[in-house]
Short mmCIF file of C-alpha atoms in Angstrom, two decimals:
data_model
loop_
_atom_site.label_atom_id
_atom_site.label_comp_id
_atom_site.label_asym_id
_atom_site.label_seq_id
_atom_site.Cartn_x
_atom_site.Cartn_y
_atom_site.Cartn_z
CA MET A 70 0.00 0.00 0.00
CA LYS A 71 1.38 3.39 -0.99
CA ILE A 72 2.01 5.68 1.96
CA GLU A 73 0.40 9.12 1.89
CA GLN A 74 2.72 12.07 1.16
CA LEU A 75 3.37 14.96 3.49
CA ASN A 76 1.34 18.02 2.45
CA THR A 77 -1.23 20.41 3.88
CA ALA A 78 -3.94 17.75 3.68
CA SER A 79 -1.97 15.12 5.60
CA LEU A 80 -0.52 17.60 8.11
CA ARG A 81 -3.46 17.31 10.48
CA LYS A 82 -3.08 13.51 10.58
CA LEU A 83 0.39 13.57 12.12
CA LYS A 84 0.92 12.24 15.62
CA PRO A 85 0.71 14.81 18.45
CA VAL A 86 4.39 14.19 19.28
CA ILE A 87 5.38 15.75 15.93
CA ASP A 88 5.82 19.54 16.09
CA LYS A 89 3.73 21.20 13.39
CA PRO A 90 3.26 24.79 12.24
CA LYS A 91 1.08 26.68 14.70
CA TYR A 92 0.07 29.19 12.04
CA ALA A 93 -2.24 28.98 9.05
CA LEU A 94 -0.05 28.48 6.00
CA THR A 95 -2.41 30.68 3.99
CA SER A 96 -1.78 33.60 6.38
CA VAL A 97 1.94 33.81 5.56
CA SER A 98 3.41 36.51 3.32
CA CYS A 99 6.93 36.18 1.96
CA GLY A 100 9.17 38.95 3.22
CA VAL A 101 12.29 36.87 2.58
CA VAL A 102 13.82 35.70 -0.70
CA HIS A 103 16.52 33.09 -0.21
CA PHE A 104 19.09 31.97 -2.78
CA GLY A 105 20.30 28.40 -2.20
CA THR A 106 17.55 26.23 -0.69
CA GLY A 107 19.74 23.25 0.18
CA ASN A 108 19.84 21.29 3.39
CA PHE A 109 21.68 23.88 5.44
CA HIS A 110 19.23 26.67 4.74
CA ARG A 111 16.29 24.38 5.45
CA ALA A 112 17.81 23.31 8.79
CA HIS A 113 18.93 26.79 9.81
CA GLN A 114 17.55 30.11 8.48
CA ALA A 115 14.22 28.60 7.45
CA VAL A 116 13.80 27.28 10.99
CA TYR A 117 14.37 30.75 12.46
CA CYS A 118 11.71 32.10 10.08
CA ASP A 119 9.39 29.24 11.03
CA THR A 120 9.86 30.11 14.70
CA LEU A 121 8.85 33.72 13.97
CA LEU A 122 5.80 32.53 12.09
CA ASN A 123 4.86 30.37 15.10
CA LYS A 124 5.07 33.54 17.23
CA GLY A 125 2.59 35.34 14.98
CA GLU A 126 5.15 37.27 12.89
CA THR A 127 3.54 36.17 9.64
CA ASN A 128 5.46 38.47 7.26
CA TRP A 129 8.59 36.30 7.25
CA GLY A 130 7.74 33.45 4.94
CA ILE A 131 10.35 32.51 2.33
CA THR A 132 10.43 32.37 -1.44
CA GLY A 133 13.32 30.01 -2.20
CA ILE A 134 15.52 30.32 -5.26
CA SER A 135 17.59 27.55 -6.81
CA LEU A 136 20.32 28.85 -9.10
CA ARG A 137 21.02 25.43 -10.59
CA SER A 138 18.86 22.34 -10.14
CA PRO A 139 15.06 21.91 -10.00
CA VAL A 140 15.36 18.84 -7.74
CA MET A 141 14.44 20.57 -4.48
CA ARG A 142 11.50 22.37 -6.10
CA ASP A 143 10.30 19.11 -7.62
CA ASN A 144 10.53 17.36 -4.25
CA LEU A 145 8.86 20.08 -2.22
CA ALA A 146 6.13 21.41 -4.56
CA PRO A 147 3.89 18.30 -4.20
CA GLN A 148 4.26 18.72 -0.42
CA ASN A 149 3.10 22.36 -0.48
CA TYR A 150 6.77 23.05 0.42
CA LEU A 151 6.41 21.40 3.81
CA TYR A 152 9.30 19.24 5.00
CA THR A 153 10.51 17.56 8.18
CA LEU A 154 13.45 18.60 10.35
CA ALA A 155 14.85 15.65 12.32
CA ILE A 156 16.86 16.93 15.30
CA LEU A 157 19.46 14.28 16.10
CA GLY A 158 20.51 14.51 19.73
CA GLU A 159 20.61 11.74 22.31
CA THR A 160 17.06 11.16 21.14
CA THR A 161 15.51 12.30 17.86
CA SER A 162 12.67 14.80 17.66
CA TYR A 163 10.73 15.83 14.56
CA ARG A 164 9.37 19.17 13.44
CA VAL A 165 7.51 20.04 10.25
CA ILE A 166 8.68 23.35 8.79
CA GLY A 167 6.31 25.52 6.76
CA ALA A 168 8.34 28.70 6.28
CA ILE A 169 9.13 28.08 2.60
CA GLN A 170 6.07 29.08 0.61
CA ASN A 171 7.41 28.77 -2.93
CA LEU A 172 10.57 27.74 -4.74
CA LEU A 173 11.72 29.16 -8.10
CA VAL A 174 14.43 27.77 -10.39
CA GLY A 175 16.53 30.55 -11.87
CA PRO A 176 17.65 28.89 -15.11
CA GLU A 177 14.05 27.89 -15.92
CA ASP A 178 12.52 31.33 -15.43
CA PRO A 179 15.06 34.03 -14.58
CA GLN A 180 12.52 36.83 -14.88
CA SER A 181 10.40 35.35 -12.09
CA VAL A 182 13.43 35.50 -9.79
CA ILE A 183 14.14 39.11 -10.76
CA ASP A 184 10.48 40.00 -10.19
CA VAL A 185 10.25 38.48 -6.70
CA VAL A 186 13.39 40.26 -5.47
CA ALA A 187 12.06 43.51 -6.93
CA HIS A 188 8.62 42.98 -5.36
CA GLY A 189 7.69 45.55 -2.74
CA GLY A 190 6.85 42.90 -0.16
CA THR A 191 10.38 41.53 -0.16
CA GLN A 192 12.26 43.02 2.80
CA LEU A 193 15.25 40.70 3.03
CA VAL A 194 17.35 38.68 0.58
CA THR A 195 19.56 35.95 2.04
CA THR A 196 22.13 33.62 0.46
CA THR A 197 23.62 30.19 1.12
CA ILE A 198 25.30 29.46 -2.20
CA THR A 199 28.67 28.11 -0.89
CA GLU A 200 32.04 29.73 -1.51
CA LYS A 201 32.14 28.94 -5.21
CA GLY A 202 28.85 30.77 -5.78
CA TYR A 203 30.67 34.06 -5.19
CA TYR A 204 33.24 33.54 -7.99
CA LEU A 205 36.17 34.64 -5.86
CA THR A 206 39.84 34.56 -6.71
CA SER A 207 42.64 36.01 -4.60
CA GLY A 208 40.07 37.56 -2.30
CA GLY A 209 38.21 39.40 -5.07
CA ILE A 210 35.58 38.60 -7.67
CA ASP A 211 36.91 36.74 -10.71
CA ARG A 212 35.87 39.04 -13.54
CA ALA A 213 37.38 36.60 -16.05
CA HIS A 214 35.07 33.71 -15.10
CA PRO A 215 32.78 32.88 -18.05
CA ASP A 216 29.65 33.44 -15.92
CA MET A 217 30.91 36.84 -14.79
CA LEU A 218 31.84 37.75 -18.36
CA GLY A 219 28.32 36.81 -19.39
CA ASP A 220 26.74 39.07 -16.78
CA LEU A 221 29.13 41.91 -17.60
CA ALA A 222 27.90 41.65 -21.18
CA SER A 223 24.18 41.39 -20.28
CA ILE A 224 22.00 40.67 -17.25
CA SER A 225 18.82 40.00 -19.20
CA VAL A 226 19.40 36.30 -18.40
CA PRO A 227 21.67 36.38 -15.34
CA LYS A 228 24.31 33.74 -14.74
CA THR A 229 25.43 34.73 -11.23
CA ILE A 230 23.97 35.83 -7.91
CA TYR A 231 25.30 39.30 -8.70
CA GLY A 232 23.46 39.34 -12.02
CA TYR A 233 20.13 38.40 -10.45
CA LEU A 234 20.51 40.99 -7.72
CA ALA A 235 21.61 43.75 -10.09
CA ALA A 236 18.73 43.10 -12.49
CA ALA A 237 16.23 43.02 -9.62
CA LEU A 238 17.59 46.21 -8.08
CA ILE A 239 17.25 48.00 -11.41
CA LYS A 240 13.59 47.06 -11.48
CA ARG A 241 13.08 47.85 -7.79
CA SER A 242 14.67 51.26 -8.30
CA ASP A 243 12.50 51.96 -11.36
CA ASN A 244 9.45 51.11 -9.22
CA GLN A 245 10.74 53.42 -6.45
CA GLY A 246 10.56 50.41 -4.15
CA ASP A 247 11.19 50.21 -0.43
CA PRO A 248 14.68 49.81 1.02
CA LEU A 249 16.11 46.28 0.96
CA THR A 250 18.69 44.33 2.95
CA ILE A 251 20.85 41.66 1.30
CA LEU A 252 22.35 39.32 3.89
CA CYS A 253 25.10 36.78 3.21
CA CYS A 254 24.59 33.60 5.24
CA ASP A 255 27.63 31.73 3.96
CA ASN A 256 30.49 31.52 6.43
CA MET A 257 33.04 33.61 4.59
CA HIS A 258 34.81 36.75 5.67
CA GLY A 259 33.11 39.88 4.34
CA GLY A 260 30.35 38.00 2.53
CA GLY A 261 28.13 41.07 2.45
CA GLU A 262 30.99 43.10 1.02
CA HIS A 263 31.47 40.58 -1.78
CA LEU A 264 27.78 40.81 -2.65
CA GLN A 265 28.02 44.59 -2.66
CA GLN A 266 31.14 44.58 -4.85
CA GLY A 267 29.60 42.19 -7.38
CA VAL A 268 26.37 44.16 -7.65
CA GLN A 269 28.29 47.43 -7.90
CA MET A 270 30.49 46.03 -10.66
CA LEU A 271 27.46 45.10 -12.76
CA LEU A 272 25.48 48.28 -12.06
CA GLU A 273 28.46 50.41 -13.05
CA ARG A 274 28.29 48.63 -16.39
CA HIS A 275 24.53 48.39 -16.87
CA SER A 276 22.81 51.10 -14.81
CA PRO A 277 24.80 53.80 -12.99
CA ASP A 278 21.54 55.53 -12.03
CA THR A 279 20.47 52.44 -10.10
CA LEU A 280 23.82 52.34 -8.35
CA ARG A 281 23.13 55.74 -6.85
CA TRP A 282 19.72 54.51 -5.64
CA VAL A 283 21.31 51.37 -4.18
CA GLU A 284 23.81 53.41 -2.19
CA LYS A 285 20.92 55.09 -0.37
CA ASN A 286 18.39 52.25 -0.17
CA VAL A 287 20.18 48.89 0.02
CA ALA A 288 22.25 47.44 2.87
CA PHE A 289 24.67 44.56 2.33
CA SER A 290 25.25 42.62 5.51
CA SER A 291 27.02 39.48 6.73
CA SER A 292 26.23 36.78 9.24
CA MET A 293 27.85 33.82 10.93
CA VAL A 294 25.85 30.61 10.82
CA ASP A 295 26.45 27.35 12.62
CA ARG A 296 24.59 24.05 12.61
CA VAL A 297 25.92 20.68 11.53
CA THR A 298 23.60 19.42 8.78
CA PRO A 299 24.38 16.11 7.05
CA ALA A 300 23.24 15.02 3.63
CA THR A 301 19.80 13.43 3.38
CA ASP A 302 19.88 9.71 2.62
CA GLN A 303 17.30 6.96 2.24
CA TYR A 304 17.71 5.91 5.88
CA LEU A 305 16.59 9.38 7.03
CA LYS A 306 13.63 9.31 4.64
CA ASP A 307 12.58 5.87 5.97
CA GLN A 308 13.05 7.00 9.57
CA VAL A 309 10.91 10.10 9.04
CA ALA A 310 8.20 8.13 7.24
CA ALA A 311 8.03 5.65 10.10
CA GLN A 312 7.68 8.39 12.70
CA LEU A 313 5.30 10.67 10.80
CA GLY A 314 3.22 8.02 9.09
CA VAL A 315 3.52 9.98 5.84
CA TYR A 316 6.26 10.13 3.21
CA ASP A 317 8.54 13.16 3.02
CA ALA A 318 10.63 13.34 -0.17
CA ALA A 319 13.02 15.93 1.28
CA PRO A 320 13.51 15.71 5.04
CA VAL A 321 16.59 17.27 6.57
CA ALA A 322 18.56 16.34 9.69
CA ALA A 323 20.55 18.56 12.04
CA GLU A 324 22.20 18.59 15.42
CA PRO A 325 20.39 20.25 18.35
CA PHE A 326 22.90 23.14 18.40
CA THR A 327 22.13 26.16 16.23
CA GLN A 328 23.62 29.64 16.11
CA TRP A 329 23.06 32.73 13.97
CA ILE A 330 25.10 35.89 14.53
CA ILE A 331 23.86 38.74 12.30
CA GLU A 332 25.60 42.00 11.48
CA ASP A 333 23.15 44.71 12.53
CA ARG A 334 23.12 46.58 9.23
CA PHE A 335 19.64 46.84 7.74
CA ALA A 336 18.23 49.30 5.22
CA GLY A 337 14.54 48.70 5.88
CA ILE A 338 12.47 46.56 8.19
CA ARG A 339 14.62 44.24 10.31
CA PRO A 340 13.09 40.82 10.98
CA PRO A 341 12.88 40.19 14.74
CA PHE A 342 15.15 37.15 14.54
CA GLU A 343 16.25 37.76 18.13
CA GLN A 344 12.85 36.32 19.10
CA ALA A 345 14.01 33.07 17.50
CA GLY A 346 17.41 33.04 19.20
CA ALA A 347 19.60 34.96 16.75
CA LEU A 348 22.08 37.57 17.97
CA PHE A 349 22.53 40.97 16.29
CA VAL A 350 26.03 42.46 16.65
CA ASN A 351 27.81 45.54 15.33
CA ASP A 352 30.95 43.66 14.26
CA ILE A 353 30.59 40.20 12.79
CA ALA A 354 34.30 39.66 12.08
CA PRO A 355 35.37 38.14 15.43
CA PHE A 356 32.50 35.65 15.30
CA GLU A 357 33.25 34.73 11.69
CA ARG A 358 36.88 34.20 12.55
CA ILE A 359 36.36 31.79 15.44
CA LYS A 360 33.79 29.79 13.46
CA LEU A 361 36.12 29.49 10.45
CA ARG A 362 39.26 28.78 12.43
CA PHE A 363 37.91 26.44 15.09
CA LEU A 364 34.81 24.68 13.77
CA ASN A 365 35.28 24.83 9.99
CA ALA A 366 39.02 24.26 10.10
CA GLY A 367 38.55 21.37 12.53
CA HIS A 368 35.94 19.88 10.23
CA SER A 369 38.20 20.16 7.17
CA ILE A 370 41.20 18.69 8.99
CA LEU A 371 39.17 15.73 10.27
CA ALA A 372 37.62 15.17 6.84
CA ALA A 373 41.06 14.75 5.23
CA LEU A 374 42.49 12.66 8.07
CA GLY A 375 39.38 10.49 8.33
CA TYR A 376 39.27 9.82 4.60
CA LEU A 377 42.94 8.84 4.58
CA ALA A 378 42.30 6.50 7.52
CA GLY A 379 39.41 4.85 5.68
CA ASP A 380 36.51 6.36 7.60
CA GLN A 381 33.19 7.31 6.05
CA PHE A 382 32.01 9.77 8.71
CA ILE A 383 33.51 12.49 10.88
CA HIS A 384 32.38 10.85 14.12
CA GLU A 385 34.15 7.65 13.07
CA ALA A 386 37.39 9.59 12.58
CA LEU A 387 37.05 10.94 16.12
CA GLN A 388 36.75 7.38 17.43
CA ARG A 389 40.42 6.95 16.46
CA PRO A 390 42.37 8.29 19.47
CA CYS A 391 45.31 9.62 17.47
CA LEU A 392 43.04 11.55 15.05
CA ALA A 393 40.95 12.96 17.90
CA GLN A 394 44.06 14.05 19.80
CA PHE A 395 45.64 15.53 16.66
CA ALA A 396 42.54 17.61 15.84
CA GLU A 397 42.30 18.91 19.42
CA GLN A 398 46.00 19.77 19.60
CA ALA A 399 45.99 21.43 16.18
CA LEU A 400 43.21 23.77 17.29
CA LYS A 401 44.56 24.43 20.79
CA LEU A 402 48.29 24.65 20.04
CA ASN A 403 48.36 26.15 16.53
CA VAL A 404 45.08 28.00 16.00
CA MET A 405 44.05 29.24 19.44
CA PRO A 406 47.17 31.34 20.18
CA VAL A 407 46.65 33.49 17.04
CA THR A 408 42.85 33.74 17.07
CA PRO A 409 41.32 36.52 19.20
CA VAL A 410 37.79 35.82 20.43
CA PRO A 411 34.92 38.14 21.43
CA GLU A 412 34.63 39.09 25.07
CA GLY A 413 32.90 36.45 27.14
CA ILE A 414 33.90 33.53 24.94
CA SER A 415 36.46 30.93 26.03
CA SER A 416 38.52 29.58 23.14
CA GLU A 417 39.22 26.31 24.91
CA ALA A 418 35.57 25.78 25.85
CA TYR A 419 34.51 26.62 22.27
CA ILE A 420 36.95 24.04 20.85
CA ASN A 421 35.82 21.39 23.34
CA GLN A 422 32.19 22.04 22.41
CA VAL A 423 32.98 21.81 18.69
CA LEU A 424 34.72 18.45 19.03
CA GLN A 425 31.94 17.12 21.24
CA ARG A 426 29.39 18.10 18.61
CA PHE A 427 31.43 16.31 15.94
CA LYS A 428 31.34 13.12 18.03
CA ASN A 429 27.54 12.90 17.77
CA GLY A 430 27.11 9.42 16.31
CA ASN A 431 23.47 10.16 15.47
CA LEU A 432 24.71 12.79 13.02
CA PRO A 433 26.43 10.90 10.18
CA TYR A 434 28.41 13.73 8.55
CA GLY A 435 30.36 12.22 5.65
CA VAL A 436 34.06 12.98 5.29
CA LEU A 437 33.54 13.43 1.55
CA GLN A 438 30.64 15.81 2.15
CA VAL A 439 32.86 17.97 4.37
CA GLY A 440 35.69 17.53 1.87
CA THR A 441 33.62 18.92 -1.00
CA ASP A 442 35.22 22.03 -2.56
CA SER A 443 38.12 21.73 -0.12
CA SER A 444 40.49 23.65 -2.42
CA GLN A 445 38.25 26.67 -1.88
CA LYS A 446 37.51 26.10 1.80
CA ILE A 447 41.09 25.84 3.04
CA GLN A 448 41.82 29.32 1.65
CA GLN A 449 39.70 30.76 4.46
CA ARG A 450 39.71 28.02 7.06
CA ILE A 451 43.41 27.16 7.36
CA LEU A 452 45.83 29.17 5.22
CA PRO A 453 45.45 32.61 6.92
CA THR A 454 46.06 31.00 10.32
CA ILE A 455 49.40 29.62 9.12
CA ASP A 456 50.54 33.11 8.14
CA ASP A 457 49.48 34.42 11.54
CA GLY A 458 51.29 31.62 13.34
CA LEU A 459 54.53 32.20 11.47
CA SER A 460 54.38 35.98 11.90
CA HIS A 461 53.97 35.52 15.67
CA GLY A 462 56.75 32.93 15.87
CA GLY A 463 54.30 30.30 17.07
CA ASP A 464 53.99 26.56 16.50
CA THR A 465 52.64 25.67 13.04
CA SER A 466 53.63 22.01 12.92
CA TYR A 467 50.08 20.65 13.18
CA LEU A 468 48.88 22.90 10.37
CA ALA A 469 51.88 21.92 8.22
CA PHE A 470 50.91 18.28 8.75
CA ALA A 471 47.28 19.14 7.93
CA LEU A 472 48.39 20.66 4.59
CA GLY A 473 50.44 17.58 3.78
CA ALA A 474 47.42 15.44 4.63
CA TRP A 475 45.19 17.61 2.46
CA VAL A 476 47.43 16.99 -0.59
CA CYS A 477 47.29 13.25 0.18
CA PHE A 478 43.50 13.53 0.44
CA ILE A 479 43.29 15.15 -3.00
CA ARG A 480 45.49 12.45 -4.52
CA LYS A 481 43.59 9.56 -2.96
CA ALA A 482 40.15 11.04 -3.74
CA LEU A 483 41.18 11.55 -7.36
CA GLN A 484 42.49 8.01 -7.59
CA ASN A 485 39.24 6.63 -6.15
CA ASP A 486 37.08 8.99 -8.27
CA ASP A 487 35.70 10.48 -5.05
CA LEU A 488 36.84 14.08 -5.47
CA ASN A 489 34.12 16.73 -5.64
CA ASP A 490 36.05 19.93 -6.21
CA PRO A 491 35.94 22.74 -8.80
CA LEU A 492 39.67 22.18 -9.42
CA ALA A 493 39.43 18.42 -9.92
CA ASP A 494 40.47 18.63 -13.58
CA GLU A 495 43.39 20.91 -12.73
CA PHE A 496 44.59 18.52 -10.03
CA SER A 497 44.38 15.61 -12.48
CA HIS A 498 46.34 17.56 -15.08
CA CYS A 499 48.92 18.46 -12.44
CA ILE A 500 49.50 14.78 -11.71
CA SER A 501 49.79 13.75 -15.35
CA ALA A 502 51.84 16.73 -16.51
CA ASN A 503 54.30 16.72 -13.64
CA LYS A 504 54.79 12.99 -13.12
CA GLY A 505 52.72 12.89 -9.96
CA GLY A 506 52.59 16.58 -9.17
CA SER A 507 54.55 18.31 -6.45
CA VAL A 508 53.10 19.40 -3.12
CA ALA A 509 53.82 23.01 -4.08
CA ALA A 510 51.93 22.60 -7.36
CA PHE A 511 48.82 21.31 -5.55
CA LEU A 512 48.98 24.11 -3.01
CA THR A 513 49.46 26.70 -5.76
CA LEU A 514 46.24 25.55 -7.42
CA ALA A 515 44.49 26.08 -4.07
CA GLY A 516 45.83 29.64 -3.86
CA ALA A 517 48.51 29.01 -1.24
CA ASN A 518 51.08 30.96 -3.27
CA LYS A 519 49.16 34.13 -2.33
CA PHE A 520 50.14 33.62 1.33
CA HIS A 521 53.46 34.41 3.01
CA PHE A 522 54.03 30.87 4.28
CA PHE A 523 54.42 29.62 0.73
CA LYS A 524 57.83 31.34 0.60
CA ASP A 525 58.82 30.16 4.08
CA VAL A 526 61.39 27.48 3.26
CA PRO A 527 61.37 25.62 6.61
CA PHE A 528 57.58 25.52 6.74
CA MET A 529 57.17 24.25 3.17
CA ALA A 530 59.92 21.68 3.79
CA ALA A 531 57.94 20.44 6.78
CA VAL A 532 54.78 20.13 4.65
CA GLN A 533 56.73 18.07 2.13
CA ILE A 534 58.17 15.79 4.83
CA TYR A 535 54.75 15.21 6.39
CA HIS A 536 53.21 14.53 2.99
CA SER A 537 55.87 11.98 2.12
CA ASN A 538 55.51 10.16 5.42
CA ILE A 539 51.73 10.07 5.27
CA SER A 540 52.01 8.63 1.76
CA GLU A 541 54.50 5.99 2.85
CA MET A 542 53.23 4.88 6.26
CA GLY A 543 49.60 6.01 6.49
CA VAL A 544 48.10 8.90 8.36
CA GLU A 545 47.81 7.31 11.82
CA GLN A 546 51.37 6.03 11.93
CA ALA A 547 52.63 9.36 10.61
CA ILE A 548 50.80 11.21 13.41
CA ASP A 549 52.22 8.84 16.01
CA THR A 550 55.72 9.21 14.56
CA PHE A 551 55.79 12.99 14.61
CA PHE A 552 53.40 13.98 17.39
CA ASN A 553 53.18 10.99 19.75
CA PRO A 554 56.73 9.54 19.76
#
C-alpha cells in the first residue's frame, strides 16, 4: 500500500508528538527571498523564520531560489513546500517546517526570480550558495570567469547571484521600491561586502543611475551561521516516514545546536530574529573568525584525516584516538594562540564544544561531504592561520601536517574517483603533466602561493616531509611518529 505524502492535507493527521506549524499556512506573506535552498538553509535560516511565524510574525515566509537544479523544487512542490526537520541529539525529535512558501528555479525562469526580489513585499534577501557561488579569486571577484563575463555583457538572463541581484535592483529602483537588505549567510569573511562589490560592478556597467539609488536604499550585511547538517539519505527518509506516518521526499537532519550571529546593518524593516534566538552584533568579524578557524578548520582537517584513515564519517574519525588528539591539539596549540575571540567567549571551551558536537554518532556527517570544494575552503579556514602563526613565531607544525594530509586527500580522492572539487580537472592535469605533481603545485592551485608561508622554506619543507611520510606509512602512523613519539 502506498504511503500518503506529506502536504497540507496530511498535516493534520500527524501524531501529536510531531511539532507542526502553529500558524495557518495561507496567512503567511513572503518577506524573505533566499538563494540556495539546500539542506543547510532548510535546517537553519528557514527554521528561524518558522519560529517567527509560530510567534505570529507572519510576514517572514520565504520564497526560495535555486540557481542550478530543479530537484528541491520538484521534491517540495507536491508537499506544499512542507518538510521535516529531524533533530538528532541523544534522542531524535521531529518538526515540520512551513516557512518556505514557494521555490523558483533561476535557469528555468530568470525573470520570475528578478520579479520576486524587486517585489515591494520583499524586505530581506539571504544567500547560502557556498564559496564557489561568489566567484572569488585572490580575495576578489573573478571578472574573467565565463559566468561573470556573461553578466558583464548582459543581465537580461543572469548567470550569477550578482546578475540576479543587479537586475532586480534595477527594477526595484524603477518602481521606487522600499529599502532592501541583502544578507550573506555563507560563512566567509566579508560576505556582504562581496555581494556589494559584485552588484556594484554590474550596475556600473549596466545602470549607474540604479547604483546611486542602491547606495541610499540597500544594505549589504554578513552573518555567521552554525549548525551541523548532514546530507539526506534513504535511511533518514525511511526514519521520518516511520515516525510521521507519511512520506517526506526531502527531510533534513541537524544537530540540536544552532547559532546565527547577524551584522546589525539593515536598510529597511529588520526581521525580529532575536525572538528566534539569533544575535545581532555591530561587528561580525570576530564571530566569523572563530567559526572558520575552530569549527570549519577542525571539520576540514578531520575530513582529510578520516578519509585517509578509511573512515566514512567524521564521528568515526574521532573514534580513532590519534586523530581525535591531533585535531584537538591542532586547534589548541596552533590555531588558538593566534585567534582573538569576542569578550565572554572561552577559546578552549569553544573548541571542546565543537569536538563534542562532531562526536555525535546520530549525526552521520560524511568525510567526503565535508571535503567537498576543499580547495576553496582551506583558503579561508586554514591558510590565513598559518601566516598568523609564522608571523607571531608560534607553532605551526600541526597545520603543516594538515596541509600535507590535504594533498594526500586530494590524490587519494582523485584516484578513487571520489573528489568533488571545482579544481578536480586541474589537479588531475597536475598529476599527469608533472609525473605525480609536487606538493607546491597542488597548493598553488588552491591559492597558497598568495600567502606568506608559501615562501617560508622551513615551513614548506615540513609540509613536504609530512606529505611523504603520510604517503609511505599512512596517516595514523605518521601522526604517532611525529606527534606521539
